Short mmCIF file of C-alpha atoms in Angstrom, two decimals:
data_model
loop_
_atom_site.label_atom_id
_atom_site.label_comp_id
_atom_site.label_asym_id
_atom_site.label_seq_id
_atom_site.Cartn_x
_atom_site.Cartn_y
_atom_site.Cartn_z
CA MET A 156 -1.03 -27.43 -10.46
CA THR A 157 -2.89 -25.11 -12.57
CA ARG A 158 -2.56 -21.15 -12.09
CA THR A 159 -5.96 -21.01 -10.50
CA ASP A 160 -5.97 -23.83 -8.08
CA ARG A 161 -2.96 -22.78 -6.39
CA TYR A 162 -5.85 -20.50 -4.32
CA LEU A 163 -8.42 -21.33 -1.84
CA ILE A 164 -10.89 -18.73 -3.59
CA ASP A 165 -10.80 -18.64 -7.05
CA ASN A 166 -13.11 -17.03 -9.28
CA GLN A 167 -14.57 -20.47 -10.93
CA ARG A 168 -17.25 -20.73 -8.58
CA THR A 169 -20.85 -19.97 -8.15
CA GLU A 170 -20.80 -17.50 -4.89
CA VAL A 171 -17.60 -15.56 -6.63
CA ASP A 172 -20.62 -12.99 -8.06
CA GLU A 173 -21.73 -12.77 -4.60
CA ARG A 174 -18.21 -12.14 -2.95
CA PHE A 175 -17.04 -9.75 -5.20
CA ASP A 176 -20.78 -7.48 -5.01
CA ALA A 177 -19.94 -7.82 -1.41
CA PHE A 178 -16.69 -6.42 -1.63
CA ALA A 179 -17.70 -3.79 -3.87
CA THR A 180 -20.26 -3.06 -1.13
CA LEU A 181 -17.42 -3.06 1.86
CA PHE A 182 -14.57 -1.49 0.56
CA ASP A 183 -15.22 0.21 -2.56
CA PRO A 184 -16.09 4.00 -0.91
CA THR A 185 -12.78 3.13 1.25
CA THR A 186 -10.42 2.22 -2.08
CA PHE A 187 -12.32 5.10 -3.88
CA ARG A 188 -11.63 7.58 -1.57
CA HIS A 189 -7.69 6.82 -1.69
CA LEU A 190 -8.00 6.80 -5.66
CA GLU A 191 -9.29 10.13 -5.63
CA GLY A 192 -6.50 11.39 -3.26
CA LEU A 193 -4.06 10.45 -5.42
CA GLY A 194 -5.15 12.25 -8.03
CA VAL A 195 -6.06 9.52 -10.74
CA GLY A 196 -7.22 11.73 -13.82
CA PRO A 197 -7.55 12.00 -16.99
CA GLY A 198 -4.91 10.65 -19.21
CA TRP A 199 -3.56 8.16 -16.56
CA ARG A 200 -2.30 5.07 -16.94
CA CYS A 201 -3.27 1.98 -14.13
CA TRP A 202 -2.73 -0.99 -13.47
CA GLU A 203 -5.47 -2.69 -11.67
CA VAL A 204 -4.06 -6.05 -10.40
CA GLY A 205 -5.91 -9.21 -9.89
CA ALA A 206 -8.76 -6.99 -10.83
CA GLY A 207 -11.67 -10.38 -10.49
CA GLY A 208 -14.54 -7.67 -10.33
CA THR A 209 -15.33 -4.79 -12.38
CA SER A 210 -16.39 -1.84 -10.26
CA VAL A 211 -12.85 -0.72 -9.52
CA VAL A 212 -12.03 -0.77 -13.40
CA SER A 213 -15.39 1.27 -14.43
CA TRP A 214 -14.46 3.81 -11.97
CA LEU A 215 -10.89 4.19 -13.09
CA ALA A 216 -12.05 3.79 -16.57
CA LYS A 217 -13.72 6.64 -15.88
CA LYS A 218 -11.33 8.53 -14.22
CA VAL A 219 -8.73 8.61 -17.14
CA GLY A 220 -11.25 9.11 -19.90
CA PRO A 221 -10.14 8.38 -23.76
CA THR A 222 -6.49 9.62 -23.13
CA GLY A 223 -6.06 7.39 -20.36
CA LYS A 224 -5.52 3.46 -20.18
CA VAL A 225 -6.55 1.13 -17.87
CA PHE A 226 -4.88 -2.35 -17.69
CA ALA A 227 -7.14 -5.00 -16.22
CA THR A 228 -5.77 -8.69 -15.29
CA ASP A 229 -6.02 -11.51 -13.56
CA ILE A 230 -5.16 -15.35 -13.47
CA ASP A 231 -9.29 -15.62 -14.12
CA THR A 232 -10.78 -12.84 -16.55
CA ALA A 233 -14.07 -14.65 -16.86
CA ARG A 234 -15.83 -11.51 -15.08
CA LEU A 235 -13.85 -8.41 -17.00
CA THR A 236 -15.18 -9.22 -20.30
CA GLY A 237 -18.00 -6.63 -20.03
CA ALA A 238 -15.14 -3.96 -19.21
CA ALA A 239 -13.23 -5.07 -22.22
CA ARG A 240 -13.27 -1.65 -24.50
CA PRO A 241 -11.78 1.00 -23.73
CA PRO A 242 -9.64 3.07 -22.39
CA VAL A 243 -9.43 -0.56 -20.69
CA GLU A 244 -7.59 -3.43 -21.58
CA VAL A 245 -7.91 -6.89 -20.02
CA ARG A 246 -5.39 -9.16 -20.01
CA VAL A 247 -4.84 -13.28 -18.05
CA HIS A 248 -1.70 -12.30 -15.96
CA ASP A 249 0.15 -13.81 -13.06
CA VAL A 250 1.62 -11.41 -11.27
CA GLY A 251 3.63 -13.64 -9.01
CA ALA A 252 5.38 -15.22 -11.97
CA GLU A 253 4.69 -12.97 -15.19
CA GLU A 254 6.56 -9.71 -15.98
CA PRO A 255 4.26 -6.56 -15.88
CA PRO A 256 1.77 -5.99 -18.66
CA ALA A 257 3.58 -2.80 -19.27
CA GLU A 258 5.65 -0.08 -17.74
CA GLY A 259 5.38 3.79 -16.88
CA PHE A 260 2.07 3.64 -15.01
CA ASP A 261 0.96 6.78 -13.18
CA LEU A 262 -0.79 4.19 -10.74
CA VAL A 263 -0.39 0.41 -10.06
CA HIS A 264 -3.61 -0.89 -7.80
CA ALA A 265 -4.56 -3.94 -5.98
CA ARG A 266 -7.19 -4.79 -3.34
CA LEU A 267 -7.19 -7.86 -1.53
CA VAL A 268 -5.15 -10.31 -3.78
CA LEU A 269 -1.36 -10.30 -2.57
CA VAL A 270 -1.96 -11.85 1.09
CA HIS A 271 -3.69 -14.93 -1.48
CA VAL A 272 0.05 -14.79 -3.52
CA PRO A 273 2.65 -17.41 -2.45
CA GLU A 274 4.89 -15.42 -4.31
CA ARG A 275 4.29 -11.70 -3.44
CA GLU A 276 7.63 -10.65 -3.13
CA ARG A 277 7.97 -10.87 -6.60
CA ALA A 278 4.88 -9.34 -6.97
CA LEU A 279 5.54 -6.03 -5.27
CA ARG A 280 8.73 -5.94 -6.72
CA SER A 281 7.25 -6.07 -10.19
CA MET A 282 4.32 -3.33 -9.12
CA VAL A 283 7.22 -1.45 -8.34
CA LYS A 284 9.35 -1.73 -11.45
CA ALA A 285 6.14 -0.87 -13.55
CA LEU A 286 5.65 2.55 -12.16
CA ARG A 287 6.85 5.68 -13.92
CA PRO A 288 9.19 7.93 -11.72
CA GLY A 289 6.42 10.03 -9.88
CA GLY A 290 3.32 7.00 -10.12
CA ARG A 291 1.51 5.84 -7.21
CA LEU A 292 1.19 2.51 -5.40
CA LEU A 293 -1.84 1.47 -3.78
CA LEU A 294 -2.11 -1.68 -1.75
CA GLU A 295 -4.94 -2.94 -0.08
CA ASP A 296 -5.32 -6.04 1.66
CA GLY A 297 -6.45 -8.43 4.61
CA ASP A 298 -4.95 -8.46 8.06
CA PRO A 299 -6.90 -11.76 9.27
CA ALA A 300 -4.37 -12.51 12.17
CA LEU A 301 -4.88 -8.89 13.47
CA GLN A 302 -8.25 -9.53 14.10
CA PRO A 303 -9.33 -13.68 13.73
CA LEU A 304 -12.83 -13.83 14.87
CA LEU A 305 -16.14 -13.69 12.59
CA CYS A 306 -18.11 -12.76 15.37
CA PRO A 307 -15.97 -10.78 18.31
CA ASP A 308 -19.05 -10.98 20.72
CA GLU A 309 -18.43 -13.89 20.96
CA HIS A 310 -21.75 -14.18 23.23
CA GLY A 311 -23.50 -17.29 22.52
CA PRO A 312 -23.17 -20.49 20.22
CA GLU A 313 -23.91 -19.45 17.18
CA GLN A 314 -20.98 -17.08 17.68
CA GLN A 315 -18.85 -19.80 18.88
CA LEU A 316 -19.40 -21.70 16.02
CA ALA A 317 -18.95 -18.89 13.58
CA ASN A 318 -15.49 -18.13 15.49
CA ARG A 319 -14.37 -21.78 14.66
CA LEU A 320 -15.25 -21.96 11.51
CA ARG A 321 -13.43 -18.66 10.54
CA HIS A 322 -10.49 -20.64 12.59
CA GLY A 323 -11.09 -23.77 10.16
CA PHE A 324 -10.99 -20.97 6.76
CA ARG A 325 -7.74 -19.39 8.34
CA LYS A 326 -5.73 -22.31 8.51
CA LEU A 327 -7.34 -23.68 4.96
CA LEU A 328 -6.10 -20.00 3.97
CA GLN A 329 -2.20 -20.80 5.62
CA ASP A 330 -2.20 -24.53 4.36
CA ARG A 331 -2.61 -22.76 0.59
CA GLY A 332 0.93 -20.41 1.41
CA ALA A 333 -1.60 -16.46 2.64
CA ASP A 334 0.05 -14.40 4.53
CA LEU A 335 -2.46 -13.54 7.58
CA SER A 336 -0.41 -10.75 8.93
CA TYR A 337 0.56 -9.51 5.62
CA GLY A 338 -1.46 -6.30 5.76
CA ARG A 339 -0.08 -4.80 8.40
CA LYS A 340 3.32 -4.81 7.22
CA LEU A 341 2.39 -2.78 3.96
CA PRO A 342 3.92 0.30 5.07
CA ARG A 343 7.23 -1.24 6.06
CA LEU A 344 7.05 -3.45 2.47
CA LEU A 345 6.65 -0.15 0.38
CA ARG A 346 9.48 2.06 1.83
CA GLU A 347 12.05 -0.93 2.31
CA ALA A 348 10.72 -0.60 -2.17
CA GLY A 349 12.16 2.37 -2.46
CA LEU A 350 9.27 4.44 -2.08
CA HIS A 351 8.70 7.53 -0.50
CA GLY A 352 5.76 9.32 1.24
CA VAL A 353 4.25 6.13 2.65
CA GLU A 354 1.09 6.21 4.44
CA ALA A 355 -1.51 3.97 5.07
CA ASP A 356 -5.12 3.70 7.31
CA ALA A 357 -7.30 0.64 7.91
CA HIS A 358 -11.21 -0.11 7.31
CA PHE A 359 -13.14 -2.43 9.77
CA PRO A 360 -16.55 -3.30 8.90
CA LEU A 361 -17.79 -4.76 11.71
CA THR A 362 -21.79 -5.52 10.93
CA SER A 363 -23.67 -4.90 7.58
CA PRO A 364 -25.47 -7.41 5.17
CA ALA A 365 -22.58 -7.29 3.33
CA CYS A 366 -20.82 -8.81 5.60
CA ALA A 367 -22.99 -11.51 5.93
CA ALA A 368 -23.58 -12.04 1.81
CA LEU A 369 -19.81 -12.45 2.36
CA GLU A 370 -19.75 -14.78 4.97
CA SER A 371 -22.63 -16.99 3.38
CA ALA A 372 -21.01 -17.08 0.17
CA THR A 373 -17.26 -17.78 1.17
CA VAL A 374 -18.30 -20.88 3.23
CA ARG A 375 -20.55 -22.18 0.70
CA GLN A 376 -17.46 -21.77 -1.08
CA ILE A 377 -15.03 -23.29 1.17
CA ARG A 378 -17.64 -26.04 2.28
CA ALA A 379 -16.29 -29.07 1.06
CA GLY A 380 -12.65 -27.91 1.98
CA LEU A 381 -13.42 -27.59 5.79
CA VAL A 382 -15.36 -31.33 5.70
CA ALA A 383 -12.60 -32.95 3.95
CA ALA A 384 -10.25 -31.49 6.52
CA GLY A 385 -11.60 -32.20 9.90
CA LEU A 386 -12.48 -28.40 10.21
CA ALA A 387 -16.48 -28.53 10.41
CA THR A 388 -18.97 -30.95 9.17
CA ASP A 389 -21.87 -31.00 7.03
CA GLU A 390 -24.54 -30.39 9.88
CA GLU A 391 -22.32 -27.51 11.65
CA ILE A 392 -21.80 -25.59 7.86
CA ASP A 393 -25.37 -25.92 7.67
CA LEU A 394 -26.62 -24.60 11.02
CA HIS A 395 -24.28 -21.67 10.46
CA LEU A 396 -25.24 -20.91 7.13
CA ALA A 397 -28.81 -20.69 8.58
CA ASN A 398 -27.39 -18.43 11.82
CA VAL A 399 -26.09 -16.17 9.52
CA ALA A 400 -29.55 -15.87 7.23
CA SER A 401 -31.12 -15.24 10.60
CA GLY A 402 -29.46 -12.30 10.84
CA GLY A 403 -29.12 -12.10 14.27
CA MET A 404 -25.06 -12.52 14.55
CA ASP A 405 -22.74 -8.87 14.59
CA LEU A 406 -20.11 -10.62 11.64
CA ALA A 407 -16.62 -8.68 11.38
CA THR A 408 -14.98 -9.35 8.20
CA ALA A 409 -10.33 -9.32 8.60
CA PRO A 410 -9.33 -5.19 8.33
CA MET A 411 -8.32 -4.36 5.34
CA ILE A 412 -4.77 -1.73 5.58
CA SER A 413 -4.50 0.54 2.49
CA ALA A 414 -0.59 1.80 2.24
CA TRP A 415 0.51 3.99 -0.42
CA GLY A 416 3.59 5.11 -1.66
CA ARG A 417 5.06 7.21 -4.32
CA LYS A 418 8.43 6.23 -7.06
CA ARG A 419 10.91 8.87 -6.96
#
């Protein structure tokens, strides 16, 4: 098994750009608010773990300026090549299996990464190890088990189908080793890792065009897996995609929990 095919949602499908765009719309404001609060500024050395897209990497690059450094790592860096210019350095890296790309970071950040990494305990240790004394770690991850429904207001057959397909998606994730209750554990895990001043909050998009775009891209990406596992038929998936495209449903994401702390 290769490094990329361990993950249900990989970066090699045509739908991935739609997913990254939706994530940026839904979560960038929250991420940037937290990064601002941590004081990211000129000269900082930052490690963006599992970068995938470029929105956070580009934001960090502007903040740290020419005297800073941003290491952007992922197991698939194809969509990071456009950002690979100073102060950004792009590297292929598996946070669950390899040592940090460097040490002495002022900031390490990962968003919607560790929930999918089977070796998440090792990955967390690696990120803490990479921090300098006083450096900040910001982890942001979903908690699908905390809010498992695509349509919390399940008032009709369209919503019932949507929630059944979301249940199938969660099963596929679990079968690949995802921890669907990982987000809620982040504050405790950061304290157990020795970080201080740990705080956390949650962001829960309930309905927006970006939620619909994310759902459509995700279902198209995992379609074959749902059908092969007997979790849905092609006809049901086609009907669901048509329902999503109609714009008449309120579609939610799992809550994204952000937790941060400082290395003593």
